[in-house]
PDB file of C-alpha atoms in Angstrom:
ATOM      1  CA  ALA Q1030     145.634   4.515 228.512  1.00  0.00           C
ATOM      2  CA  GLN Q1031     144.143   1.929 230.753  1.00  0.00           C
ATOM      3  CA  SER Q1032     142.107  -0.765 229.118  1.00  0.00           C
ATOM      4  CA  VAL Q1033     140.541  -4.100 229.891  1.00  0.00           C
ATOM      5  CA  THR Q1034     139.917  -6.896 227.443  1.00  0.00           C
ATOM      6  CA  GLN Q1035     137.634  -9.853 227.947  1.00  0.00           C
ATOM      7  CA  PRO Q1036     138.311 -11.952 224.858  1.00  0.00           C
ATOM      8  CA  ASP Q1037     135.250 -14.204 225.192  1.00  0.00           C
ATOM      9  CA  ILE Q1038     131.895 -12.544 224.573  1.00  0.00           C
ATOM     10  CA  HIS Q1039     129.913 -15.691 225.348  1.00  0.00           C
ATOM     11  CA  ILE Q1040     130.861 -18.964 226.979  1.00  0.00           C
ATOM     12  CA  THR Q1041     128.726 -22.051 227.516  1.00  0.00           C
ATOM     13  CA  VAL Q1042     129.675 -24.717 230.045  1.00  0.00           C
ATOM     14  CA  SER Q1043     127.934 -27.756 231.428  1.00  0.00           C
ATOM     15  CA  GLU Q1044     126.734 -27.745 234.997  1.00  0.00           C
ATOM     16  CA  GLY Q1045     129.434 -29.246 237.211  1.00  0.00           C
ATOM     17  CA  ALA Q1046     132.229 -28.418 234.793  1.00  0.00           C
ATOM     18  CA  SER Q1047     135.075 -26.086 235.609  1.00  0.00           C
ATOM     19  CA  LEU Q1048     135.092 -22.465 234.400  1.00  0.00           C
ATOM     20  CA  GLU Q1049     137.726 -19.961 233.486  1.00  0.00           C
ATOM     21  CA  LEU Q1050     136.874 -16.448 232.262  1.00  0.00           C
ATOM     22  CA  ARG Q1051     139.722 -14.488 230.815  1.00  0.00           C
ATOM     23  CA  CYS Q1052     140.663 -10.901 231.553  1.00  0.00           C
ATOM     24  CA  ASN Q1053     143.659  -8.965 230.253  1.00  0.00           C
ATOM     25  CA  TYR Q1054     144.462  -5.424 231.231  1.00  0.00           C
ATOM     26  CA  SER Q1055     146.717  -2.662 230.066  1.00  0.00           C
ATOM     27  CA  TYR Q1056     148.016  -0.431 232.817  1.00  0.00           C
ATOM     28  CA  GLY Q1057     151.350   1.197 233.522  1.00  0.00           C
ATOM     29  CA  ALA Q1058     151.452   0.840 237.324  1.00  0.00           C
ATOM     30  CA  THR Q1059     150.229  -1.680 239.820  1.00  0.00           C
ATOM     31  CA  PRO Q1060     146.607  -2.227 238.970  1.00  0.00           C
ATOM     32  CA  TYR Q1061     143.667  -2.683 241.259  1.00  0.00           C
ATOM     33  CA  LEU Q1062     141.528  -5.425 239.775  1.00  0.00           C
ATOM     34  CA  PHE Q1063     137.918  -6.460 240.231  1.00  0.00           C
ATOM     35  CA  TRP Q1064     135.444  -9.016 238.974  1.00  0.00           C
ATOM     36  CA  TYR Q1065     131.730  -8.252 239.101  1.00  0.00           C
ATOM     37  CA  VAL Q1066     128.691 -10.349 238.180  1.00  0.00           C
ATOM     38  CA  GLN Q1067     125.417  -9.128 236.743  1.00  0.00           C
ATOM     39  CA  SER Q1068     122.163 -11.056 236.495  1.00  0.00           C
ATOM     40  CA  PRO Q1069     119.744  -9.965 233.740  1.00  0.00           C
ATOM     41  CA  GLY Q1070     118.155  -6.586 234.507  1.00  0.00           C
ATOM     42  CA  GLN Q1071     120.069  -6.188 237.756  1.00  0.00           C
ATOM     43  CA  GLY Q1072     122.985  -4.166 239.098  1.00  0.00           C
ATOM     44  CA  LEU Q1073     126.535  -5.441 239.453  1.00  0.00           C
ATOM     45  CA  GLN Q1074     127.701  -7.439 242.448  1.00  0.00           C
ATOM     46  CA  LEU Q1075     131.333  -7.679 243.439  1.00  0.00           C
ATOM     47  CA  LEU Q1076     132.763 -11.189 243.302  1.00  0.00           C
ATOM     48  CA  LEU Q1077     136.338 -10.444 244.308  1.00  0.00           C
ATOM     49  CA  LYS Q1078     139.119  -7.874 244.199  1.00  0.00           C
ATOM     50  CA  TYR Q1079     142.883  -7.730 244.094  1.00  0.00           C
ATOM     51  CA  PHE Q1080     144.833  -4.814 245.519  1.00  0.00           C
ATOM     52  CA  SER Q1081     148.112  -6.370 246.698  1.00  0.00           C
ATOM     53  CA  GLY Q1082     149.582  -9.388 248.413  1.00  0.00           C
ATOM     54  CA  ASP Q1083     148.707 -12.967 247.548  1.00  0.00           C
ATOM     55  CA  THR Q1084     148.064 -13.191 243.829  1.00  0.00           C
ATOM     56  CA  LEU Q1085     145.383 -15.840 244.226  1.00  0.00           C
ATOM     57  CA  VAL Q1086     142.260 -14.169 245.481  1.00  0.00           C
ATOM     58  CA  GLN Q1087     139.182 -15.908 246.880  1.00  0.00           C
ATOM     59  CA  GLY Q1088     135.735 -14.429 246.381  1.00  0.00           C
ATOM     60  CA  ILE Q1089     132.115 -15.129 247.033  1.00  0.00           C
ATOM     61  CA  LYS Q1090     130.093 -17.993 245.507  1.00  0.00           C
ATOM     62  CA  GLY Q1091     133.152 -20.216 245.220  1.00  0.00           C
ATOM     63  CA  PHE Q1092     135.006 -18.039 242.680  1.00  0.00           C
ATOM     64  CA  GLU Q1093     138.666 -17.282 242.665  1.00  0.00           C
ATOM     65  CA  ALA Q1094     140.986 -15.264 240.462  1.00  0.00           C
ATOM     66  CA  GLU Q1095     144.745 -15.202 239.906  1.00  0.00           C
ATOM     67  CA  PHE Q1096     146.730 -12.054 239.188  1.00  0.00           C
ATOM     68  CA  LYS Q1097     149.610 -12.696 236.804  1.00  0.00           C
ATOM     69  CA  ARG Q1098     151.679  -9.598 236.290  1.00  0.00           C
ATOM     70  CA  SER Q1099     153.873 -11.145 233.601  1.00  0.00           C
ATOM     71  CA  GLN Q1100     150.824 -11.901 231.483  1.00  0.00           C
ATOM     72  CA  SER Q1101     148.769  -8.810 232.478  1.00  0.00           C
ATOM     73  CA  SER Q1102     145.926 -11.137 233.315  1.00  0.00           C
ATOM     74  CA  PHE Q1103     143.373 -11.618 236.054  1.00  0.00           C
ATOM     75  CA  ASN Q1104     141.391 -14.711 235.055  1.00  0.00           C
ATOM     76  CA  LEU Q1105     138.351 -15.794 237.024  1.00  0.00           C
ATOM     77  CA  ARG Q1106     137.876 -19.483 237.869  1.00  0.00           C
ATOM     78  CA  LYS Q1107     135.382 -21.783 239.487  1.00  0.00           C
ATOM     79  CA  PRO Q1108     135.967 -25.538 239.862  1.00  0.00           C
ATOM     80  CA  SER Q1109     132.329 -26.575 239.470  1.00  0.00           C
ATOM     81  CA  VAL Q1110     129.681 -24.394 237.866  1.00  0.00           C
ATOM     82  CA  HIS Q1111     126.091 -24.293 239.094  1.00  0.00           C
ATOM     83  CA  TRP Q1112     123.097 -23.382 236.947  1.00  0.00           C
ATOM     84  CA  SER Q1113     122.670 -20.228 239.071  1.00  0.00           C
ATOM     85  CA  ASP Q1114     126.061 -18.950 237.878  1.00  0.00           C
ATOM     86  CA  ALA Q1115     124.572 -18.129 234.484  1.00  0.00           C
ATOM     87  CA  ALA Q1116     125.039 -14.329 234.243  1.00  0.00           C
ATOM     88  CA  GLU Q1117     127.293 -11.696 232.721  1.00  0.00           C
ATOM     89  CA  TYR Q1118     130.741 -11.224 234.223  1.00  0.00           C
ATOM     90  CA  PHE Q1119     132.765  -8.030 234.103  1.00  0.00           C
ATOM     91  CA  CYS Q1120     136.420  -7.466 234.796  1.00  0.00           C
ATOM     92  CA  ALA Q1121     137.519  -3.972 235.814  1.00  0.00           C
ATOM     93  CA  VAL Q1122     140.751  -2.141 236.581  1.00  0.00           C
ATOM     94  CA  GLY Q1123     141.297   0.997 238.611  1.00  0.00           C
ATOM     95  CA  ASP Q1124     144.103   2.945 240.183  1.00  0.00           C
ATOM     96  CA  GLY Q1125     142.342   4.662 243.096  1.00  0.00           C
ATOM     97  CA  MET Q1126     144.889   7.424 242.967  1.00  0.00           C
ATOM     98  CA  GLY Q1127     145.333  10.993 241.859  1.00  0.00           C
ATOM     99  CA  ASN Q1128     142.658  12.872 240.081  1.00  0.00           C
ATOM    100  CA  GLN Q1129     141.263   9.687 238.707  1.00  0.00           C
ATOM    101  CA  GLY Q1130     139.982   8.933 242.184  1.00  0.00           C
ATOM    102  CA  GLY Q1131     138.241   5.599 242.201  1.00  0.00           C
ATOM    103  CA  LYS Q1132     137.379   5.444 238.534  1.00  0.00           C
ATOM    104  CA  LEU Q1133     137.165   1.958 237.105  1.00  0.00           C
ATOM    105  CA  ILE Q1134     137.613   0.818 233.517  1.00  0.00           C
ATOM    106  CA  PHE Q1135     135.374  -2.119 232.656  1.00  0.00           C
ATOM    107  CA  GLY Q1136     135.810  -4.838 230.072  1.00  0.00           C
ATOM    108  CA  GLN Q1137     133.030  -5.607 227.605  1.00  0.00           C
ATOM    109  CA  GLY Q1138     131.757  -8.482 229.666  1.00  0.00           C
ATOM    110  CA  THR Q1139     131.479 -12.257 229.155  1.00  0.00           C
ATOM    111  CA  GLU Q1140     128.061 -13.857 229.129  1.00  0.00           C
ATOM    112  CA  LEU Q1141     128.041 -17.269 230.785  1.00  0.00           C
ATOM    113  CA  SER Q1142     125.432 -19.882 229.895  1.00  0.00           C
ATOM    114  CA  VAL Q1143     125.152 -23.133 231.832  1.00  0.00           C
ATOM    115  CA  LYS Q1144     123.873 -26.312 230.215  1.00  0.00           C
ATOM    116  CA  PRO Q1145     122.027 -28.831 232.437  1.00  0.00           C
TER     117      PRO Q1145
ATOM    118  CA  ASP M 716     120.167  -1.977 255.470  1.00  0.00           C
ATOM    119  CA  GLY M 717     122.762   0.161 253.705  1.00  0.00           C
ATOM    120  CA  GLY M 718     122.705   0.332 249.987  1.00  0.00           C
ATOM    121  CA  ILE M 719     121.947   2.186 246.790  1.00  0.00           C
ATOM    122  CA  THR M 720     118.498   2.750 245.435  1.00  0.00           C
ATOM    123  CA  GLN M 721     117.558   3.830 241.924  1.00  0.00           C
ATOM    124  CA  SER M 722     114.154   4.854 240.801  1.00  0.00           C
ATOM    125  CA  PRO M 723     112.179   4.174 238.806  1.00  0.00           C
ATOM    126  CA  LYS M 724     113.039   0.681 237.688  1.00  0.00           C
ATOM    127  CA  TYR M 725     111.496   1.288 234.240  1.00  0.00           C
ATOM    128  CA  LEU M 726     111.016   4.661 232.584  1.00  0.00           C
ATOM    129  CA  PHE M 727     109.417   5.578 229.307  1.00  0.00           C
ATOM    130  CA  ARG M 728     109.955   8.874 227.625  1.00  0.00           C
ATOM    131  CA  LYS M 729     108.737  10.552 224.495  1.00  0.00           C
ATOM    132  CA  GLU M 730     111.281  12.017 222.129  1.00  0.00           C
ATOM    133  CA  GLY M 731     112.142  15.604 222.983  1.00  0.00           C
ATOM    134  CA  GLN M 732     111.469  15.252 226.683  1.00  0.00           C
ATOM    135  CA  ASN M 733     113.967  15.553 229.477  1.00  0.00           C
ATOM    136  CA  VAL M 734     113.849  12.903 232.179  1.00  0.00           C
ATOM    137  CA  THR M 735     115.574  12.568 235.593  1.00  0.00           C
ATOM    138  CA  LEU M 736     116.782   9.305 237.054  1.00  0.00           C
ATOM    139  CA  SER M 737     117.156   9.134 240.825  1.00  0.00           C
ATOM    140  CA  CYS M 738     120.104   7.621 242.703  1.00  0.00           C
ATOM    141  CA  GLU M 739     120.333   7.611 246.500  1.00  0.00           C
ATOM    142  CA  GLN M 740     122.860   5.935 248.794  1.00  0.00           C
ATOM    143  CA  ASN M 741     122.968   5.575 252.547  1.00  0.00           C
ATOM    144  CA  LEU M 742     126.457   4.133 252.734  1.00  0.00           C
ATOM    145  CA  ASN M 743     128.065   7.503 253.518  1.00  0.00           C
ATOM    146  CA  HIS M 744     130.203   7.141 250.407  1.00  0.00           C
ATOM    147  CA  ASP M 745     132.085  10.110 249.029  1.00  0.00           C
ATOM    148  CA  ALA M 746     132.014   9.273 245.350  1.00  0.00           C
ATOM    149  CA  MET M 747     129.086   8.481 243.068  1.00  0.00           C
ATOM    150  CA  TYR M 748     129.026   7.421 239.448  1.00  0.00           C
ATOM    151  CA  TRP M 749     126.620   7.088 236.550  1.00  0.00           C
ATOM    152  CA  TYR M 750     127.138   4.460 233.864  1.00  0.00           C
ATOM    153  CA  ARG M 751     125.258   3.604 230.719  1.00  0.00           C
ATOM    154  CA  GLN M 752     125.059  -0.003 229.619  1.00  0.00           C
ATOM    155  CA  ASP M 753     124.189  -1.129 226.118  1.00  0.00           C
ATOM    156  CA  PRO M 754     124.268  -4.730 224.858  1.00  0.00           C
ATOM    157  CA  GLY M 755     127.775  -5.787 223.961  1.00  0.00           C
ATOM    158  CA  GLN M 756     129.376  -2.509 225.071  1.00  0.00           C
ATOM    159  CA  GLY M 757     129.963  -3.040 228.761  1.00  0.00           C
ATOM    160  CA  LEU M 758     129.675  -0.044 231.068  1.00  0.00           C
ATOM    161  CA  ARG M 759     130.496   3.448 229.898  1.00  0.00           C
ATOM    162  CA  LEU M 760     131.018   6.271 232.401  1.00  0.00           C
ATOM    163  CA  ILE M 761     128.729   9.260 232.026  1.00  0.00           C
ATOM    164  CA  TYR M 762     129.501  11.463 235.047  1.00  0.00           C
ATOM    165  CA  TYR M 763     131.076  11.098 238.421  1.00  0.00           C
ATOM    166  CA  SER M 764     131.323  13.116 241.597  1.00  0.00           C
ATOM    167  CA  GLN M 765     133.811  12.827 244.417  1.00  0.00           C
ATOM    168  CA  ILE M 766     132.459  15.593 246.629  1.00  0.00           C
ATOM    169  CA  VAL M 767     129.260  17.585 247.109  1.00  0.00           C
ATOM    170  CA  ASN M 768     128.756  20.410 244.606  1.00  0.00           C
ATOM    171  CA  ASP M 769     131.438  19.053 242.294  1.00  0.00           C
ATOM    172  CA  PHE M 770     131.300  16.573 239.419  1.00  0.00           C
ATOM    173  CA  GLN M 771     133.282  15.629 236.314  1.00  0.00           C
ATOM    174  CA  LYS M 772     132.393  14.417 232.898  1.00  0.00           C
ATOM    175  CA  GLY M 773     133.038  10.851 232.012  1.00  0.00           C
ATOM    176  CA  ASP M 774     133.526   9.344 228.560  1.00  0.00           C
ATOM    177  CA  ILE M 775     129.994   9.958 227.224  1.00  0.00           C
ATOM    178  CA  ALA M 776     128.679  13.042 229.018  1.00  0.00           C
ATOM    179  CA  GLU M 777     127.055  14.708 225.973  1.00  0.00           C
ATOM    180  CA  GLY M 778     123.319  14.967 226.337  1.00  0.00           C
ATOM    181  CA  TYR M 779     123.363  14.312 230.069  1.00  0.00           C
ATOM    182  CA  SER M 780     123.530  16.507 233.156  1.00  0.00           C
ATOM    183  CA  VAL M 781     123.921  15.808 236.896  1.00  0.00           C
ATOM    184  CA  SER M 782     123.900  17.603 240.240  1.00  0.00           C
ATOM    185  CA  ARG M 783     125.334  16.731 243.639  1.00  0.00           C
ATOM    186  CA  GLU M 784     123.662  18.957 246.196  1.00  0.00           C
ATOM    187  CA  LYS M 785     123.685  16.292 248.893  1.00  0.00           C
ATOM    188  CA  LYS M 786     126.245  13.607 249.672  1.00  0.00           C
ATOM    189  CA  GLU M 787     123.660  10.864 249.415  1.00  0.00           C
ATOM    190  CA  SER M 788     121.994  11.918 246.127  1.00  0.00           C
ATOM    191  CA  PHE M 789     123.271  12.064 242.574  1.00  0.00           C
ATOM    192  CA  PRO M 790     120.414  12.485 240.066  1.00  0.00           C
ATOM    193  CA  LEU M 791     121.026  12.147 236.329  1.00  0.00           C
ATOM    194  CA  THR M 792     119.014  14.083 233.760  1.00  0.00           C
ATOM    195  CA  VAL M 793     118.815  12.710 230.260  1.00  0.00           C
ATOM    196  CA  THR M 794     118.128  15.691 228.049  1.00  0.00           C
ATOM    197  CA  SER M 795     116.555  15.898 224.610  1.00  0.00           C
ATOM    198  CA  ALA M 796     120.053  16.494 223.268  1.00  0.00           C
ATOM    199  CA  GLN M 797     120.940  12.840 223.910  1.00  0.00           C
ATOM    200  CA  LYS M 798     120.400  11.259 220.499  1.00  0.00           C
ATOM    201  CA  ASN M 799     120.024   7.647 221.556  1.00  0.00           C
ATOM    202  CA  PRO M 800     118.959   7.535 225.180  1.00  0.00           C
ATOM    203  CA  THR M 801     117.377   4.099 225.299  1.00  0.00           C
ATOM    204  CA  ALA M 802     119.657   2.076 227.582  1.00  0.00           C
ATOM    205  CA  PHE M 803     120.137   0.609 231.020  1.00  0.00           C
ATOM    206  CA  TYR M 804     121.510   3.135 233.505  1.00  0.00           C
ATOM    207  CA  LEU M 805     123.509   2.147 236.559  1.00  0.00           C
ATOM    208  CA  CYS M 806     124.465   4.257 239.512  1.00  0.00           C
ATOM    209  CA  ALA M 807     127.352   3.377 241.818  1.00  0.00           C
ATOM    210  CA  SER M 808     128.994   4.724 244.912  1.00  0.00           C
ATOM    211  CA  GLN M 809     132.408   4.320 246.489  1.00  0.00           C
ATOM    212  CA  ARG M 810     134.305   5.178 249.633  1.00  0.00           C
ATOM    213  CA  LEU M 811     137.373   7.135 248.606  1.00  0.00           C
ATOM    214  CA  ALA M 812     139.658   6.697 251.620  1.00  0.00           C
ATOM    215  CA  GLY M 813     142.103   4.038 250.455  1.00  0.00           C
ATOM    216  CA  VAL M 814     141.329   1.839 247.502  1.00  0.00           C
ATOM    217  CA  ASN M 815     137.805   0.491 247.351  1.00  0.00           C
ATOM    218  CA  GLU M 816     135.317  -1.172 245.090  1.00  0.00           C
ATOM    219  CA  GLN M 817     132.222   0.494 243.696  1.00  0.00           C
ATOM    220  CA  PHE M 818     128.788  -0.567 244.917  1.00  0.00           C
ATOM    221  CA  PHE M 819     126.009  -0.606 242.348  1.00  0.00           C
ATOM    222  CA  GLY M 820     122.340   0.123 242.443  1.00  0.00           C
ATOM    223  CA  PRO M 821     119.721  -2.087 240.680  1.00  0.00           C
ATOM    224  CA  GLY M 822     119.559   0.100 237.592  1.00  0.00           C
ATOM    225  CA  THR M 823     116.905   2.005 235.589  1.00  0.00           C
ATOM    226  CA  ARG M 824     115.887   0.910 232.123  1.00  0.00           C
ATOM    227  CA  LEU M 825     114.981   3.939 230.024  1.00  0.00           C
ATOM    228  CA  THR M 826     113.030   3.502 226.832  1.00  0.00           C
ATOM    229  CA  VAL M 827     112.352   6.346 224.418  1.00  0.00           C
ATOM    230  CA  LEU M 828     109.112   5.937 222.511  1.00  0.00           C
TER     231      LEU M 828
END
């Protein structure tokens, strides 16, 4: 069965420091991978997605993620964190095929706090 | 502007009452989804629909019901059979041609008093 693991429930970084949020997936075929961000009490916003091609994906707000098939990972990175990046981040995997349609499986989320 | 709207933003319900959460999209998306979000548990799929007049159960459908009479609308009813309905509910939509991301609404927070 498909699954997504985000090992870090909560991460705190200083403003201006670099950030890496981890995501590991379990999936038998080529996965379609997503990172979403959620501010408190709000819906989810797509940061970036990987379907195929270049394994380093650029997203909005200065985020990027790298797909590593050998490690079943899709970690999210940002070189310099801003206070406004404080939010919850979700990794998701989907296949977009067959009777599963566009169903996504979400990780548990990582809450990011930013210290001034 | 195209997007997904959910109403109301906050909803209070007495135990034993059914309540319906609204979800509307004007993106002309085929598929719509309902998720429940609880602290520390991520998003769990309740129901989804890929076409009008058809829908499928997700992982936690018990105590919930849906309808899809129009492409743009996918209301969720939380019934009295749902034992612990207090949660944040998110609706999403998705274009099904090809592989695409889901777009999310702003959510409805339901509190049972």
